[in-house]
Coordinates of C-alpha atoms in Angstrom, one line a residue:
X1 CA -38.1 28.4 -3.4
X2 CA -38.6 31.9 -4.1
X3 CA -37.7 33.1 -8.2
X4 CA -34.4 34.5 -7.6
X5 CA -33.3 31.1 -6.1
X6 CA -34.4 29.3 -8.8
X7 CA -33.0 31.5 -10.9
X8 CA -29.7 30.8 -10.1
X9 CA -29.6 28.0 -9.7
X10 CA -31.2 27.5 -13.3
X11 CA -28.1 29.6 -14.3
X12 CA -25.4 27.6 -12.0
X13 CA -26.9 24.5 -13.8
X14 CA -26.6 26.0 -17.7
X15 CA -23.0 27.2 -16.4
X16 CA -21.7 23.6 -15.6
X17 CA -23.7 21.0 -17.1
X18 CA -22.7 21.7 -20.6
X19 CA -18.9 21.2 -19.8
X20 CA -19.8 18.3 -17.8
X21 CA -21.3 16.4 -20.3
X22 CA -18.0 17.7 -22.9
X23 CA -15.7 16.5 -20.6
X24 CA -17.4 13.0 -19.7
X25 CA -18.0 12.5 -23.5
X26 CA -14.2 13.3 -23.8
X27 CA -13.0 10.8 -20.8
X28 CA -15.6 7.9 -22.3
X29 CA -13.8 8.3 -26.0
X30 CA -10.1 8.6 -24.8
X31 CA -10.7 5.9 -22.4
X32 CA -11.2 2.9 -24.0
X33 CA -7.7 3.6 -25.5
X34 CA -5.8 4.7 -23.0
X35 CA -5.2 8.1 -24.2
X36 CA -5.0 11.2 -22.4
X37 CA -5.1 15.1 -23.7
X38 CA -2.1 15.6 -20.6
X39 CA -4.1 17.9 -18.6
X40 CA -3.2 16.2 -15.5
X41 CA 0.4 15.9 -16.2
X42 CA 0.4 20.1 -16.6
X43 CA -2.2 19.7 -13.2
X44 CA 0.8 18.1 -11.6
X45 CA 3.5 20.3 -12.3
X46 CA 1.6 23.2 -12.0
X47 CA 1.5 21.5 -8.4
X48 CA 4.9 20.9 -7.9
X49 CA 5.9 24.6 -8.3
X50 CA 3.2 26.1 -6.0
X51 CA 4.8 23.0 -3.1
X52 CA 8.6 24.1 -4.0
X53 CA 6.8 27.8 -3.4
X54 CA 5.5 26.5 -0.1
X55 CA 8.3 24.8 1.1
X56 CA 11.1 27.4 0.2
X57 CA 8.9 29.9 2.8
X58 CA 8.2 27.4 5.3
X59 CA 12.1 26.6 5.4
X60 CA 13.0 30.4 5.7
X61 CA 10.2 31.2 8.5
X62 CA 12.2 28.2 10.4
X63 CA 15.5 29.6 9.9
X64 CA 14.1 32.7 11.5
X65 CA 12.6 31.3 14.5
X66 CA 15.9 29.3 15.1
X67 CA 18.1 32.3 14.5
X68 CA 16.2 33.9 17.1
X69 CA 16.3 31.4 19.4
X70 CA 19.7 30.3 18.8
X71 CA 18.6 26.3 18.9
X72 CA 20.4 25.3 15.4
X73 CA 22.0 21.7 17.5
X74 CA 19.7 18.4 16.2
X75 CA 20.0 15.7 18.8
X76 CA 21.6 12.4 17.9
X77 CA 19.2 9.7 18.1
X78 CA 21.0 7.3 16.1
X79 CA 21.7 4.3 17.6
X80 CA 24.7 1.7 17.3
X81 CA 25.6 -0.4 14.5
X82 CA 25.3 -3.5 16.7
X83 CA 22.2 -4.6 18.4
X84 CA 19.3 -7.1 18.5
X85 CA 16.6 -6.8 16.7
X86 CA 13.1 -8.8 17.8
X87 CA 11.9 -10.6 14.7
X88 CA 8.8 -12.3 14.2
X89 CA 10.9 -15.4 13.4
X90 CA 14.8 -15.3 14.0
X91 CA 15.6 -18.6 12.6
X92 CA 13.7 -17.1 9.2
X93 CA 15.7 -13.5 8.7
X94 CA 18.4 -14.1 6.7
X95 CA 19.5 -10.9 6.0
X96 CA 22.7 -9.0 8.1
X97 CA 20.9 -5.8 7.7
X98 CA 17.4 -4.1 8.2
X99 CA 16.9 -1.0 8.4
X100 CA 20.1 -0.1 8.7
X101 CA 20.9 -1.8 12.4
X102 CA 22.5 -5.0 12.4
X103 CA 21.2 -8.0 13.6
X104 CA 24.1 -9.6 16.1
X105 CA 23.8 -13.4 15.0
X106 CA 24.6 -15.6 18.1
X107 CA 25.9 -19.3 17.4
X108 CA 22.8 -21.7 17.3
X109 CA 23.5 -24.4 19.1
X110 CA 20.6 -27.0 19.5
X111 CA 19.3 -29.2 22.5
X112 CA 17.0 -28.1 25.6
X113 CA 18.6 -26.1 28.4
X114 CA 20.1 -29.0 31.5
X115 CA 20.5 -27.6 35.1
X116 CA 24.3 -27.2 34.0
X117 CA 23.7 -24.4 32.3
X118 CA 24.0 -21.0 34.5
X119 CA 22.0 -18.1 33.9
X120 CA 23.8 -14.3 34.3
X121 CA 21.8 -11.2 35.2
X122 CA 22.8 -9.9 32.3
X123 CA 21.5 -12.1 30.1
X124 CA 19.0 -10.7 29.0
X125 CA 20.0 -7.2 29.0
X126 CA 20.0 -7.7 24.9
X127 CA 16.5 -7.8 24.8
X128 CA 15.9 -5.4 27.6
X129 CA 17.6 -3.1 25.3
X130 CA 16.1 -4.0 22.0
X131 CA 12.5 -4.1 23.6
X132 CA 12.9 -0.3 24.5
X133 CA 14.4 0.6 21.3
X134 CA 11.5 -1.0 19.8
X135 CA 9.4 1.4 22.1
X136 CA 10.7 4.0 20.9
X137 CA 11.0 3.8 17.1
X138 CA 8.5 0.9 16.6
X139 CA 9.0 0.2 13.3
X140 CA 5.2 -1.8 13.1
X141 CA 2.7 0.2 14.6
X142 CA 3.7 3.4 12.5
X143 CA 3.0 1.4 9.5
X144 CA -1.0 1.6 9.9
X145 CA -0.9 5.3 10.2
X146 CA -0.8 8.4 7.8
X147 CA 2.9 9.1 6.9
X148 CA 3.9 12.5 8.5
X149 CA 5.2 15.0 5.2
X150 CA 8.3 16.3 5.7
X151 CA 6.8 19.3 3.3
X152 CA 3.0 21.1 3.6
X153 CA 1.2 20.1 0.8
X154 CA -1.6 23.0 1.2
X155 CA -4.2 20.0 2.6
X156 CA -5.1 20.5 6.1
X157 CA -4.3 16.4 6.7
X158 CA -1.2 17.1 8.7
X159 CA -0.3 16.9 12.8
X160 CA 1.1 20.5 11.7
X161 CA -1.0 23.6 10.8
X162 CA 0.7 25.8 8.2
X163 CA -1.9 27.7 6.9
X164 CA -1.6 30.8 8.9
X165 CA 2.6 31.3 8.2
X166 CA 2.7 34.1 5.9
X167 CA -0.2 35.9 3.8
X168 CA 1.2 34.6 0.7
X169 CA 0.9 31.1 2.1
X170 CA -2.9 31.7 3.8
X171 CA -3.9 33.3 0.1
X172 CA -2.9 29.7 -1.4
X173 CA -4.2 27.8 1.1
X174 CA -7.6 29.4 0.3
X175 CA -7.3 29.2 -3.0
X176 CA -6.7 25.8 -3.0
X177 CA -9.4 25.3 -0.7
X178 CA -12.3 26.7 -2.6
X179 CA -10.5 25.0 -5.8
X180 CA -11.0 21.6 -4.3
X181 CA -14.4 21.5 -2.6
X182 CA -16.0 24.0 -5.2
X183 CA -15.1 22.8 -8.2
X184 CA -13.0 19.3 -8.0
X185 CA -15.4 17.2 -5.8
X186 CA -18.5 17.9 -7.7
X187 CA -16.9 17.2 -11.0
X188 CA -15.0 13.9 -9.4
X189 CA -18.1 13.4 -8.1
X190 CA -20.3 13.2 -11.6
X191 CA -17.5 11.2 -13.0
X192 CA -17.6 8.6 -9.9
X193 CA -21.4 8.1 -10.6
X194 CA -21.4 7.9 -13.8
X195 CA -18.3 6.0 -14.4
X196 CA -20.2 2.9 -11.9
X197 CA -23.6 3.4 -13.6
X198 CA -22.2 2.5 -17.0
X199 CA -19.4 0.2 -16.1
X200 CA -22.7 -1.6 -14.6
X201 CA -24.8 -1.1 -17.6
X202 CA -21.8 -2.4 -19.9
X203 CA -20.4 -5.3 -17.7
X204 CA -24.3 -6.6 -17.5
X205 CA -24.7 -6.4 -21.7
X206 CA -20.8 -8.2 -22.1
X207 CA -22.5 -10.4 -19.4
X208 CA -25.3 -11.8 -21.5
X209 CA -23.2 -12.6 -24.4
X210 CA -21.9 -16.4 -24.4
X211 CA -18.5 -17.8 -23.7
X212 CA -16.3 -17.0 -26.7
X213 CA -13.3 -14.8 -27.8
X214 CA -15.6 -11.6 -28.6
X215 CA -17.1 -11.9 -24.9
X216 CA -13.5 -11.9 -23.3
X217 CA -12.0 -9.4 -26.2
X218 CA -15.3 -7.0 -24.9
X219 CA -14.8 -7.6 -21.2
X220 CA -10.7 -6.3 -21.4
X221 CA -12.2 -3.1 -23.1
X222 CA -15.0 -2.7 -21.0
X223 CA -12.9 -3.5 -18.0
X224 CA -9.4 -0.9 -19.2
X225 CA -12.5 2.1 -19.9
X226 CA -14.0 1.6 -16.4
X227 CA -11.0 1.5 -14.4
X228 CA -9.5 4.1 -16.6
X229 CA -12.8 6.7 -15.4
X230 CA -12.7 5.7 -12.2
X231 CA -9.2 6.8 -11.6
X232 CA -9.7 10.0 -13.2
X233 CA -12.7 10.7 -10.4
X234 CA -9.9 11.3 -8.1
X235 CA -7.5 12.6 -11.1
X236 CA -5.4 9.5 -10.7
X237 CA -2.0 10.1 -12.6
X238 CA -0.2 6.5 -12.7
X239 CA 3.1 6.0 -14.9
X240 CA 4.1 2.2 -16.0
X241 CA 6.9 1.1 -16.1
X242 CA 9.0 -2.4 -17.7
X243 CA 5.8 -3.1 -19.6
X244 CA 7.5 -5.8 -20.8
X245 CA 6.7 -7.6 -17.6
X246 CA 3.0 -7.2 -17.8
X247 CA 1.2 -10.3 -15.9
X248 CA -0.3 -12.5 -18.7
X249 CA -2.7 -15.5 -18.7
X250 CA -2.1 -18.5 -16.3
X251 CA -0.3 -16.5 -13.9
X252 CA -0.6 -14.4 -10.6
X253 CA -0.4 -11.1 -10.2
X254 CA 0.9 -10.1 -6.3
X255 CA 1.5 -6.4 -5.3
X256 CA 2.0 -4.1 -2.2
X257 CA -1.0 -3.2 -0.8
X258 CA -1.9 0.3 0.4
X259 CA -6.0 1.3 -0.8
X260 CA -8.4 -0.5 -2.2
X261 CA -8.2 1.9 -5.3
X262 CA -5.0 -0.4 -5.8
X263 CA -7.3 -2.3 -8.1
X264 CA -8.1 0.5 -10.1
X265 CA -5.1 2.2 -11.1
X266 CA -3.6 -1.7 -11.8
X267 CA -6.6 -2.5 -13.6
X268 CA -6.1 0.8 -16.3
X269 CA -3.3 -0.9 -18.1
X270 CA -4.3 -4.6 -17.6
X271 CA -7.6 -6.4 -17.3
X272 CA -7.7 -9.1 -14.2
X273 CA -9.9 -11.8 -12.6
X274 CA -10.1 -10.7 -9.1
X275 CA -10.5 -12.7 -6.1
X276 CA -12.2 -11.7 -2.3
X277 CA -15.6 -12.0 -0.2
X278 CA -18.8 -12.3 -1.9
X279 CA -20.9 -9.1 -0.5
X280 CA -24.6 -8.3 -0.7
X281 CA -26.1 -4.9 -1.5
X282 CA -23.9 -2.4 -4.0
X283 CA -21.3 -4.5 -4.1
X284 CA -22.5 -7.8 -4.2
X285 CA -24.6 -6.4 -7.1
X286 CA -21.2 -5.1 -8.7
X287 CA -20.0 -8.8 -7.6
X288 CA -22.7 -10.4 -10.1
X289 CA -22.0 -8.1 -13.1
X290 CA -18.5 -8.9 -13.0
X291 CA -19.1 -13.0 -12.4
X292 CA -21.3 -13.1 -15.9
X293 CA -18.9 -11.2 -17.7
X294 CA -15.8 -12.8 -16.8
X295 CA -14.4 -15.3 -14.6
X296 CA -13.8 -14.2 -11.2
X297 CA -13.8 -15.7 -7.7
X298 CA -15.6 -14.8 -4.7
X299 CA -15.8 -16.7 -1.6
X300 CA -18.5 -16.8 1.3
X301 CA -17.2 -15.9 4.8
X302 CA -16.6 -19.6 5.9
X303 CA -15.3 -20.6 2.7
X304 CA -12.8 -18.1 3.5
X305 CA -11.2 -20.2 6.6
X306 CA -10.9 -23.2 4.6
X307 CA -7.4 -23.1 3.4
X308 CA -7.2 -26.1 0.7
X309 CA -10.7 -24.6 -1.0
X310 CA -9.1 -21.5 -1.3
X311 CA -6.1 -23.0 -3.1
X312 CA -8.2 -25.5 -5.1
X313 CA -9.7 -22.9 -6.9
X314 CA -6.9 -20.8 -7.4
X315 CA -5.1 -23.6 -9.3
X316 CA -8.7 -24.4 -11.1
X317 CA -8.2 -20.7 -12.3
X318 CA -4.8 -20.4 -12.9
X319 CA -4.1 -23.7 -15.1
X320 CA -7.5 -22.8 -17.5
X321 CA -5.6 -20.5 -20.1
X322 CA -8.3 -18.6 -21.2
X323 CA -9.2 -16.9 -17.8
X324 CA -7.2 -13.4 -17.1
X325 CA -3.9 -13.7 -14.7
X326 CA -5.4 -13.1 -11.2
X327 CA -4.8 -10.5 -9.1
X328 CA -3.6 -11.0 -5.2
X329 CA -2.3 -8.3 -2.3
X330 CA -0.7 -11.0 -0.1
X331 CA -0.4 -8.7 3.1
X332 CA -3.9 -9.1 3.6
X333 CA -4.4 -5.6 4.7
X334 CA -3.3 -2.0 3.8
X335 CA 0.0 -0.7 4.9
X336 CA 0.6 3.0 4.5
X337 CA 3.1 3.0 1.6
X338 CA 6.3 2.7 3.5
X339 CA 7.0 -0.7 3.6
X340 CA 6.2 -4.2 2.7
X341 CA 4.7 -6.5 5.2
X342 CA 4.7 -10.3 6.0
X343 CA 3.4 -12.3 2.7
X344 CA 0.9 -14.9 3.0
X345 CA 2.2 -18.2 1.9
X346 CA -1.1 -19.4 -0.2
X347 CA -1.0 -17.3 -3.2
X348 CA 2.5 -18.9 -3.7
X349 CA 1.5 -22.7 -3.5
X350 CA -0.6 -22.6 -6.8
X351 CA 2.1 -22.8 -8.8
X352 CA 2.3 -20.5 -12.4
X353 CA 4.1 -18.0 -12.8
X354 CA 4.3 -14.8 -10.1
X355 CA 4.2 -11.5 -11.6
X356 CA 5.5 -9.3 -9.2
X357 CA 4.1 -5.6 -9.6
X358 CA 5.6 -2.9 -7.0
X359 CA 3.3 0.1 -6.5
X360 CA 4.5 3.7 -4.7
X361 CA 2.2 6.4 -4.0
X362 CA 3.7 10.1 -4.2
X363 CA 2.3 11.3 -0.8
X364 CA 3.0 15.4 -1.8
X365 CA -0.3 15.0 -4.1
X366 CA -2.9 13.0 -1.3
X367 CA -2.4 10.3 1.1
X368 CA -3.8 6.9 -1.0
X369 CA -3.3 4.8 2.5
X370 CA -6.8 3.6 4.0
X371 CA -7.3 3.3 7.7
X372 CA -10.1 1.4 7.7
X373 CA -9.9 1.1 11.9
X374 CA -10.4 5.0 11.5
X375 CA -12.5 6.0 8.5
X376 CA -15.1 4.5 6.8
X377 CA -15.4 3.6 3.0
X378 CA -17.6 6.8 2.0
X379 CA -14.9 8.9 4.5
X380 CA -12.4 7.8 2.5
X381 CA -13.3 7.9 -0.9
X382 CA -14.7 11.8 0.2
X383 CA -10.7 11.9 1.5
X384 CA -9.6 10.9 -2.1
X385 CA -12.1 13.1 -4.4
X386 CA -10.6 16.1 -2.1
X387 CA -7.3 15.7 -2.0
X388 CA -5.1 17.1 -5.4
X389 CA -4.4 13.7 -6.7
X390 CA -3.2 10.7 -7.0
X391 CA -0.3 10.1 -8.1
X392 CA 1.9 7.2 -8.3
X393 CA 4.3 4.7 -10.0
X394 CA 3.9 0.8 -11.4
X395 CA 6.8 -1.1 -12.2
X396 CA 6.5 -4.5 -13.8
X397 CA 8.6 -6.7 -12.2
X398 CA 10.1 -10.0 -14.1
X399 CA 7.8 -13.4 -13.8
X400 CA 9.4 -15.8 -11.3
X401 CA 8.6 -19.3 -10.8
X402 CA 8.9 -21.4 -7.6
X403 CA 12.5 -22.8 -7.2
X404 CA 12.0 -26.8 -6.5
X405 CA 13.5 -26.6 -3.6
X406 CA 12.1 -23.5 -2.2
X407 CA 9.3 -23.7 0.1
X408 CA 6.1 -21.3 -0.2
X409 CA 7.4 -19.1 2.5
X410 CA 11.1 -18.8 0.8
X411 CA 9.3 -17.8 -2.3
X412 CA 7.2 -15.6 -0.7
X413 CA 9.9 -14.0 1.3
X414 CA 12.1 -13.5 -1.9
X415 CA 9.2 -12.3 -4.4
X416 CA 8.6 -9.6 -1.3
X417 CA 12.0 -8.5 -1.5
X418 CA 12.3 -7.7 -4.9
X419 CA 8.9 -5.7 -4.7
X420 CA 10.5 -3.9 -1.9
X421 CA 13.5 -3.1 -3.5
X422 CA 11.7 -1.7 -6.8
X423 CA 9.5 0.5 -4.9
X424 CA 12.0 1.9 -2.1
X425 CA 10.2 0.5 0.7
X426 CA 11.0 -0.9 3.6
X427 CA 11.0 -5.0 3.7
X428 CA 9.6 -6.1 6.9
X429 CA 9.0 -9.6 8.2
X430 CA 6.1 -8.6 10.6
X431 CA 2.4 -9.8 9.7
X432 CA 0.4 -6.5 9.2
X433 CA -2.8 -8.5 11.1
X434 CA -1.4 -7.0 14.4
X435 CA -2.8 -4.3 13.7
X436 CA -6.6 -6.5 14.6
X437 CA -4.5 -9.0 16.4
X438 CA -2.2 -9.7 19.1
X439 CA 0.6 -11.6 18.4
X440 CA 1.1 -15.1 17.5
X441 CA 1.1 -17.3 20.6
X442 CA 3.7 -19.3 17.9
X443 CA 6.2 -15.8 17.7
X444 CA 6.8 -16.0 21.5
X445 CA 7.9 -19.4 21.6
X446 CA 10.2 -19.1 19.2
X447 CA 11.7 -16.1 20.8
X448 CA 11.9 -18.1 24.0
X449 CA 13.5 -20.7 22.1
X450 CA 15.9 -18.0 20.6
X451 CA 16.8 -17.2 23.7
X452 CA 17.4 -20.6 25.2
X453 CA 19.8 -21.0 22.2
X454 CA 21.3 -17.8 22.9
X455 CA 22.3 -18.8 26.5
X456 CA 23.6 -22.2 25.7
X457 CA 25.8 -20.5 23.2
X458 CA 27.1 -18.2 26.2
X459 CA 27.6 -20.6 28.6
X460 CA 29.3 -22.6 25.9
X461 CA 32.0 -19.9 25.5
X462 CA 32.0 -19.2 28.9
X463 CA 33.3 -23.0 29.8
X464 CA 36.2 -22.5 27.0
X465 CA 36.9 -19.4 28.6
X466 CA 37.5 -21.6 31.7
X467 CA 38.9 -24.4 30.7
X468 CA 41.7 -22.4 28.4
X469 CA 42.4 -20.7 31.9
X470 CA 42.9 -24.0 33.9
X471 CA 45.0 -25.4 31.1

């Protein structure tokens, strides 16, 4: 390394590493207390304006090229009111509406098909019709995919490439650029790294200390000031809401899942036992820390399959009162923000008390949603620490309780809803495994059998028809 090289280096070092060390010293006092100097809220509005900038000159360069080409007619793809929908389960949807079609409810009536019954071509010209629909606006697969912004952001993560419109717009797409890579990802960076290293460090000490009140009052603040760092590595700006309905002790925590830094930006305002596969190497040594200090539960991969262990120890940990309210995604998987997928039934057979908590990204800022078929864990955390922010919204939903004559997958179904409807997403009944899996060998049969009902139902009406014209 030749003396000038060094020397700047030397130089780039004194430059940074004395604001550095200011601004983690800063983050590791406000931290523990959830206070903030607002320097990302002013980050974020300072945002906003330069996107309204972008997208006023984006929506004039479009009314230019259409002017000139005189193509100002938008095709009507809507589709009628009335229509079949294929549901995972038809005899389960309850509702006369989704997603704005309605679902034409034939009369169910029971008992196997006999060789009376007569068979029309177009019989099943219903589902012919639905299954292309479904083709074309498949309202599943598009779920497991980056949502498509309806404005440019500035980040090169779109299907559309805007940064060559105008010079104005190139000069900020630069800008923004050198901004993000040169001087956001080392600092988020720093802050990553040394966030882990001393929520490691702090987790083991709390760890060492026997079962009492201090231990647990010293794991919630150990546990708010880690979470609270590690969400401002990727400048995580998340506003609560109905904190009134924070999940408490003896209860379980469910929400919408879209990244795994779900647990993070839930874990700034509220401490919680989590639960998933025990893992060897960093994370099974991050797995160990947490186990002294508090309780959580971790299962090994076989363990997993075994449906009444699972649930054992969930009940084991929700009816002890002294172990923090758990914390459960029930799709299973992440869904990209849009919607809310099928509910597994197994968090809601444990009984307690179900905190619902309903979680919505703002996409403008960076796209939260992991694709884990497409990018790896380092790809996307390097996707996050580059992107502007994070931004989203929490809202507390009120605790609900098992009805004693609702079944686990009523419950489930109607604690989904509400989370839907608090977040503005999309309820869906579809299990968001397809995306590993084909489907259920159980959904076709009941289609079938949907169908059988369906043309006893016609035929039924068809004989009335008949017999009201002999008579």
């Amino acid at each position: 390394m030749t003396p000038l090289i060094a020397m700047v280096l030397n130089g780039v070092l004194l430059f940074l590493v004395p604001p550095l060390l200011v601004l983690y010293t800063t983050l590791m006092i406000l931290a523990p207390f959830g206070l903030s100097l607002g320097v990302r809220k002013k980050y974020v509005q300072l945002l906003i304006k330069i996107f309204e900038f972008g997208r006023v000159r984006l929506e004039q360069k479009r009314n230019r090229k259409n002017q000139m080409s005189g193509d100002g007619v938008e095709a009507d793809d809507e589709f009628s009111d009335d229509k079949l929908l294929l549901v995972p389960d038809p005899d389960q949807e309850k509702k006369t509406h989704q997603n704005g079609r309605r679902i034409i409810r034939m009369s169910t009536v029971e008992g196997p098909p006999d060789d009376s019954v007569s068979y029309r071509l177009d019989s099943c010209l219903d589902y012919v019709k639905s299954a292309l629909q479904a083709i074309v606006d498949d309202e599943v697969t598009k779920r497991f995919c980056a949502e498509e912004l309806k404005s440019w952001n500035l980040l090169t993560r779109t299907q559309q490439k805007y940064e060559f419109i105008s010079w104005r717009l190139t000069l900020l797409w630069f800008v923004g650029f050198f901004f993000r890579y040169c001087f956001l990802l080392p600092v988020r960076i720093t802050i990553f790294f040394t966030s882990v290293a001393s929520f490691v460090l702090f987790v083991s000490a709390v760890g060492v200390l026997p079962e009492c009140r201090l231990k647990r009052w010293l794991y919630d603040k150990v546990s708010l000031m880690a979470f609270r760092m590690l969400t401002r590595s990727y400048s995580g700006c998340v506003r609560f809401h109905q904190l009134e309905n924070r999940p408490r002790a003896r209860g379980v925590c469910v929400a919408n899942h879209t990244s795994p830094i779900d647990v993070c930006i839930l874990s700034c305002d509220v401490s919680y036992a989590l639960i998933g596969q025990r893992h060897s190497g960093f994370l099974g040594l991050l797995q160990r820390a947490l186990t002294r200090a508090s309780s959580h539960i971790w299962f090994e991969r076989g363990e997993v399959k075994d449906r009444s262990a699972v649930t054992r120890r969930l009940k084991e940990h929700v009816d002890d009162p002294h172990k923090l309210p758990i914390l459960i995604f029930p799709e299973g998987t992440c869904i990209n923000n849009t919607s809310v997928m099928q509910f597994k039934k197994g968090s809601f057979e444990v009984g307690g008390t179900i905190y619902p908590v309903a979680i919505r990204y703002d996409h403008r800022f960076g796209d939260a949603f992991w694709d884990s078929s497409q990018y790896s864990m380092l790809h996307y955390l390097y996707m996050m620490m580059t992107s502007w922010a994070i931004v989203c919204d929490v809202w507390y939903l009120p605790p609900t309780s098992r009805q004693p004559s609702e079944t686990a997958i009523d419950f489930a179904n109607r604690v989904k809803a509400s989370i839907a409807s608090a977040g503005g997403l999309v309820d869906l009944m579809w299990d968001g495994q397809l995306k590993r899996m084909s489907v259920k060998k159980e959904w076709r049969e009941k289609q079938q059998q949907h169908f059988t009902r369906r043309m006893l139902a016609i035929n039924q009406q068809l004989r009335d028809e008949q017999r009201e014209k002999d008579e």
